Amino acid sequence: MRIRTPSYGPHVSRLLALLALAPLLALVTGTGLLSATAARAADNGTWSVFPTPAAGAATTDRAYFFHQGEAGTTLGDSVTILNSSEKELTFQVFATDAVNTPSGGAFALLPVESPPKDVGAWITLAPQAARPVTVPPKGRTDIPFTVKVPADATPGDHVGGIVALGTAVEGVQQEGKVQVGVKRSVGARLYFRVPGPVTPGLSVEDVRVTRAAPLLPWVKNARATVSYTLVNRGNLVVEPTVAVSARGLFGRELLNRPTRELKLSLLPGQRIELTEPWPDAPQSDRVSVTVTAGATAHPDLRSQSGTRFTAVPWLAVGALLLAAGAALALRVLRRRRSRVEEHPEPAPHLTPAP
């Protein structure tokens, strides 16, 4: 995707690398992440990054790197940068760690200015990657690398990637008073498993509901949003499924969203915030909402959490209270008048003057 380089004046500038692991990527504002939206080979239409094909083969059947190694071992592989354009391109090549974007859970790679602490730190690229790598038009460059697994590496999945960041600023955008330089980058995912005790873990937490009801109840539908957090507390990558349901008073079914795949990979130790729109939420009820999460690959993995709320049409309630108050006041006034008519005050007695 694009790297945004804010220019804060002639003396200060900052680069944020945005990664394209699919044809289109999205910037995650404020997180400093490189975000991807599809699980395909990394290609932005101008260049691509992928595992080096076997000798004599034009292409590879590997979209990503998949490796396994015991703690303390070292293994090698190679990454290929393919230039599909008609001009020479130059790249900064680096290895980094993967995370999930906090909102939405998209797969993301940390930018070049964020030092890796997990599998990205285990990777050593060939010396040619220590300086900008130039790839000729319609050409390719293969860069060998090694993965040295630390002796204290924890069992389970460790996920990162190798990124080719274009060195050319391809444009400038104006955002308010800030000028933003645009670069692009592409990266290939790398999945590495350290053998040992592995445990999938998934929990649903912090379920909550926000509502937006019309001023005149039942004239329009009320809208609500169910928000919840998914946390991977295990040491394996999981692909979550989720179901959302809601019941009102006496167990009446109000919402039933059956189990579906979220089409995202939740990495170990990651926490993501997700939302579920509810366009026809109840306007008057006592509601219990339940979110149930699981994973197709792990049938025994199941977590459930929920929340309750009371839907009250406050404008209607206020109008009823106002009407009830007015009726009560009128009733009291009528009672007072009736008492006066039934028991009139005696006329004053006048004594004649002597």
C-alpha positions as a printed Julia matrix, in Angstrom:
354×3 Matrix{Float64}:
   0.0     0.0     0.0
   1.34    3.42    0.85
   3.75    4.98    3.25
   2.68    8.29    4.6
   5.44   10.76    5.4
   4.1    13.75    7.31
   6.17   16.88    6.85
   5.99   19.12    9.87
   8.1    21.86    8.31
  11.56   22.1     6.79
  13.26   20.46    9.77
  11.01   17.6    10.94
   9.58   14.64    9.02
   8.33   11.17    9.81
   7.84    7.99    7.73
   5.17    5.35    8.31
   5.45    2.19    6.18
   2.19    0.67    4.98
   2.37   -2.88    3.71
   0.53   -4.48    0.8
   0.11   -8.18    1.47
  -2.8    -8.19   -0.96
  -3.78   -6.02   -3.93
  -5.17   -3.4    -1.6
  -4.23   -2.44    1.97
  -5.59    0.03    4.48
  -3.71    2.44    6.72
  -4.34    1.92   10.42
  -4.24    5.47   11.73
  -2.43    5.92   14.99
  -1.2     2.34   15.28
   1.94    2.38   13.12
   0.93   -0.9    11.51
   1.04   -2.32    8.01
  -2.41   -3.78    7.42
  -3.59   -6.46    4.99
  -7.08   -7.61    4.07
  -6.64  -10.83    2.1
  -4.69  -14.05    2.43
  -2.92  -14.13   -0.95
   0.59  -13.78   -2.31
   1.93  -10.28   -1.73
   1.55   -8.19   -4.89
   0.6    -4.56   -5.45
   0.55   -4.71   -9.25
   4.01   -3.17   -9.62
   6.13   -5.56   -7.59
   5.58   -8.69   -5.54
   7.33  -10.51   -2.71
   7.14  -14.28   -2.27
   9.16  -17.38   -1.34
  11.84  -18.06   -3.96
  10.73  -20.75   -6.46
  12.62  -24.01   -6.77
  15.58  -24.04   -9.14
  14.37  -23.92  -12.73
  10.79  -23.03  -11.82
   9.29  -19.74  -13.0
   6.82  -19.43  -10.17
   6.24  -20.8    -6.7
   3.3   -22.62   -5.2
   4.04  -21.0    -1.84
   2.18  -17.79   -1.14
   3.77  -17.54    2.31
   6.68  -18.98    4.26
   5.83  -21.93    6.48
   8.6   -23.36    8.66
   9.1   -25.43   11.78
  12.19  -25.75   13.92
  13.28  -26.74   17.41
  14.54  -24.1    19.8
  18.23  -23.49   19.17
  18.21  -24.6    15.52
  18.92  -22.57   12.37
  17.35  -23.0     8.94
  17.52  -21.14    5.67
  15.24  -19.96    2.86
  15.1   -17.23    0.24
  12.71  -14.42   -0.61
  12.12  -13.14   -4.15
  11.28   -9.59   -5.2
   9.73   -9.45   -8.69
   9.62   -6.13  -10.53
   6.67   -6.15  -12.96
   7.19   -2.58  -14.14
   9.11   -1.11  -17.07
  11.56    0.8   -14.88
  14.24    0.01  -12.32
  13.0    -0.08   -8.73
  14.89    0.21   -5.44
  13.76   -1.23   -2.13
  14.59   -1.3     1.54
  14.16   -4.94    2.58
  13.56   -5.92    6.2
  12.05   -8.63    8.41
   9.49   -7.83   11.08
   6.78   -9.21   13.38
   3.08   -9.63   12.68
   0.18   -8.45   14.81
  -3.57   -8.0    14.45
  -4.92   -4.51   14.09
  -6.73   -3.68   17.36
  -9.93   -2.66   15.58
 -11.19   -5.25   13.12
  -8.36   -7.75   13.58
  -6.72   -7.48   10.15
  -3.31   -9.13    9.71
  -0.62   -6.46    9.99
   3.17   -6.15    9.95
   5.09   -3.64   12.02
   6.79   -0.86   10.03
  10.53   -0.56    9.58
  10.93    1.9    12.46
   9.47   -0.59   14.97
  12.16   -3.12   15.97
  10.86   -6.73   15.93
  10.92   -8.72   19.16
   9.72  -12.15   18.0
  10.28  -14.11   14.8
  11.24  -10.96   12.89
  14.26  -10.67   15.2
  15.22  -14.28   14.47
  15.63  -13.56   10.74
  18.95  -12.49    9.24
  18.85  -11.36    5.62
  21.81  -11.79    3.26
  24.38   -8.94    3.35
  22.99   -7.51    0.08
  19.86   -6.41    2.01
  21.93   -4.21    4.34
  21.73   -1.5     1.66
  18.97   -0.6    -0.83
  18.22   -3.46   -3.21
  17.79   -2.56   -6.9
  15.67   -4.77   -9.16
  15.84   -4.26  -12.96
  12.72   -3.75  -15.11
  10.78   -7.01  -15.56
  13.46   -8.64  -13.41
  13.74  -10.32  -10.04
  16.14  -10.51   -7.14
  16.48  -13.41   -4.72
  17.62  -12.65   -1.19
  18.63  -15.61    1.01
  17.97  -15.46    4.73
  18.35  -17.59    7.83
  16.07  -18.11   10.8
  17.93  -18.77   14.04
  15.51  -20.0    16.67
  16.55  -18.85   20.17
  17.26  -21.54   22.73
  14.49  -20.12   24.93
  11.9   -19.82   22.15
   8.43  -20.72   23.41
   6.49  -23.52   21.7
   3.74  -22.57   19.32
   3.21  -20.24   16.38
   5.37  -17.21   15.71
   4.3   -14.98   12.83
   6.07  -12.22   10.93
   7.04  -11.27    7.41
   9.66   -9.97    4.98
   8.92   -6.59    3.45
  10.14   -4.78    0.34
   9.62   -1.06    0.95
   9.89    1.14   -2.14
  12.37    3.94   -1.59
  10.7     6.34   -4.03
   8.22    8.9    -2.72
   5.39    8.53   -5.21
   3.42   11.59   -4.26
   2.55   14.14   -1.61
  -0.83   14.55    0.07
  -1.98   17.56    2.03
  -3.77   16.73    5.29
  -4.66   19.99    6.93
  -1.39   21.76    7.61
   0.63   18.54    7.24
   2.2    17.36    4.0
   2.23   13.58    3.67
   4.71   11.79    1.41
   3.45    8.52   -0.09
   5.49    5.35   -0.51
   4.42    1.77   -1.06
   5.55   -1.55    0.3
   4.81   -5.24   -0.16
   5.55   -8.09    2.2
   5.28  -11.88    2.4
   3.99  -13.51    5.58
   6.16  -15.95    7.49
   4.65  -18.56    9.83
   7.05  -20.4    12.11
   6.14  -23.12   14.6
   8.36  -24.18   17.48
   7.47  -27.78   18.5
   6.32  -28.45   22.04
   3.12  -28.25   24.08
   0.59  -26.28   22.03
  -2.76  -25.04   23.24
  -5.35  -23.11   21.25
  -6.96  -20.41   23.34
  -9.82  -18.01   22.64
 -11.99  -15.9    24.9
 -14.83  -13.43   24.42
 -14.66  -10.41   26.71
 -16.16   -6.98   27.3
 -19.49   -7.46   25.5
 -21.43   -4.2    25.4
 -24.3    -2.6    23.48
 -24.72    0.98   22.28
 -28.14    2.13   21.08
 -29.58    4.9    18.94
 -33.38    5.09   19.27
 -35.66    7.45   17.31
 -37.2    10.42   19.12
 -40.66    9.13   18.26
 -40.65    5.46   19.26
 -41.9     2.84   16.82
 -42.11    5.39   14.01
 -38.63    4.28   12.92
 -36.46    1.3    13.86
 -34.01    1.63   16.72
 -30.38    0.83   15.87
 -27.81   -0.81   18.09
 -24.24   -2.05   17.89
 -22.95   -5.06   19.77
 -19.24   -4.64   20.54
 -16.97   -7.34   21.93
 -13.32   -8.3    22.34
 -11.69  -11.52   21.15
  -8.45  -12.55   22.87
  -6.11  -15.34   21.75
  -4.78  -16.68   25.05
  -3.16  -19.74   23.51
   0.03  -20.25   21.5
  -1.52  -21.19   18.15
  -2.99  -19.06   15.39
  -6.77  -19.52   15.38
  -9.41  -18.57   12.82
 -12.39  -17.57   14.95
 -16.05  -18.18   14.35
 -18.71  -16.16   16.14
 -22.44  -16.26   16.82
 -24.53  -13.46   18.32
 -27.96  -13.83   19.9
 -30.33  -11.79   22.04
 -33.45  -12.58   24.04
 -36.04  -10.36   25.65
 -38.49  -10.81   28.49
 -39.77  -14.37   28.98
 -37.06  -15.71   26.64
 -38.45  -14.13   23.49
 -35.91  -14.33   20.64
 -34.85  -10.89   19.42
 -31.66  -11.65   17.48
 -30.15  -14.84   16.08
 -26.97  -14.52   14.03
 -25.78  -18.12   13.5
 -22.14  -19.19   13.72
 -20.01  -17.8    10.9
 -16.3   -17.57   10.09
 -14.77  -14.14   10.61
 -12.21  -14.72    7.84
  -9.3   -13.52    9.94
  -6.34  -15.14   11.66
  -6.05  -14.23   15.32
  -2.41  -14.43   16.34
  -1.21  -15.67   19.74
  -1.43  -13.04   22.46
  -3.45  -10.63   20.33
  -6.6    -8.78   21.39
  -9.03   -7.35   18.84
 -12.21   -5.28   19.01
 -15.14   -6.29   16.79
 -18.66   -4.97   16.27
 -21.97   -6.43   15.15
 -24.61   -4.06   13.73
 -28.21   -4.52   14.88
 -30.43   -2.33   12.66
 -33.81   -3.37   14.17
 -33.01   -3.4    17.88
 -35.88   -3.48   20.39
 -37.23   -0.19   21.67
 -38.92   -1.47   24.82
 -37.63   -4.65   26.45
 -35.25   -6.15   28.97
 -32.59   -7.68   26.7
 -29.86  -10.29   27.23
 -27.14  -10.39   24.54
 -24.78  -13.37   24.14
 -21.65  -13.66   21.98
 -20.25  -17.15   21.4
 -16.83  -17.7    19.79
 -15.09  -20.83   18.58
 -12.82  -22.15   15.83
 -13.66  -24.69   13.13
 -10.21  -26.31   13.37
 -10.62  -26.74   17.14
 -14.14  -28.11   17.87
 -13.6   -28.09   21.63
 -12.58  -24.44   21.68
 -15.58  -22.39   22.81
 -16.05  -19.18   24.77
 -19.19  -17.27   25.64
 -19.92  -13.93   27.24
 -22.79  -11.49   27.33
 -24.43   -8.39   28.71
 -27.89   -7.07   29.57
 -29.6    -3.77   28.92
 -33.05   -2.26   29.27
 -34.48   -0.64   26.15
 -36.73    2.24   27.19
 -38.4     4.77   24.82
 -37.58    7.69   27.1
 -39.45   10.3    25.06
 -42.66    8.24   25.19
 -42.14    7.55   28.89
 -41.6    11.26   29.51
 -44.76   12.15   27.58
 -46.75    9.57   29.55
 -45.38   10.89   32.84
 -46.2    14.44   31.79
 -49.73   13.43   30.79
 -50.16   11.46   34.01
 -48.98   14.46   36.02
 -51.36   16.78   34.22
 -54.27   14.36   34.75
 -53.44   14.09   38.46
 -53.25   17.85   38.83
 -56.61   18.25   37.07
 -58.17   15.6    39.3
 -56.92   17.33   42.46
 -58.26   20.65   41.21
 -61.68   19.14   40.51
 -61.82   17.59   43.98
 -61.09   20.93   45.58
 -63.83   22.63   43.57
 -66.29   19.9    44.5
 -65.53   20.3    48.19
 -66.06   24.05   47.97
 -69.44   23.55   46.29
 -70.58   20.98   48.89
 -69.46   23.01   51.9
 -69.69   26.69   51.07
 -68.25   29.09   53.59
 -70.97   30.76   55.83
 -71.81   34.38   55.09
 -70.3    36.82   57.58
 -72.73   37.85   60.47
 -73.31   41.6    60.74
 -74.33   43.11   64.16
 -76.53   46.29   63.89
 -75.15   49.39   65.4
 -76.77   50.53   68.74
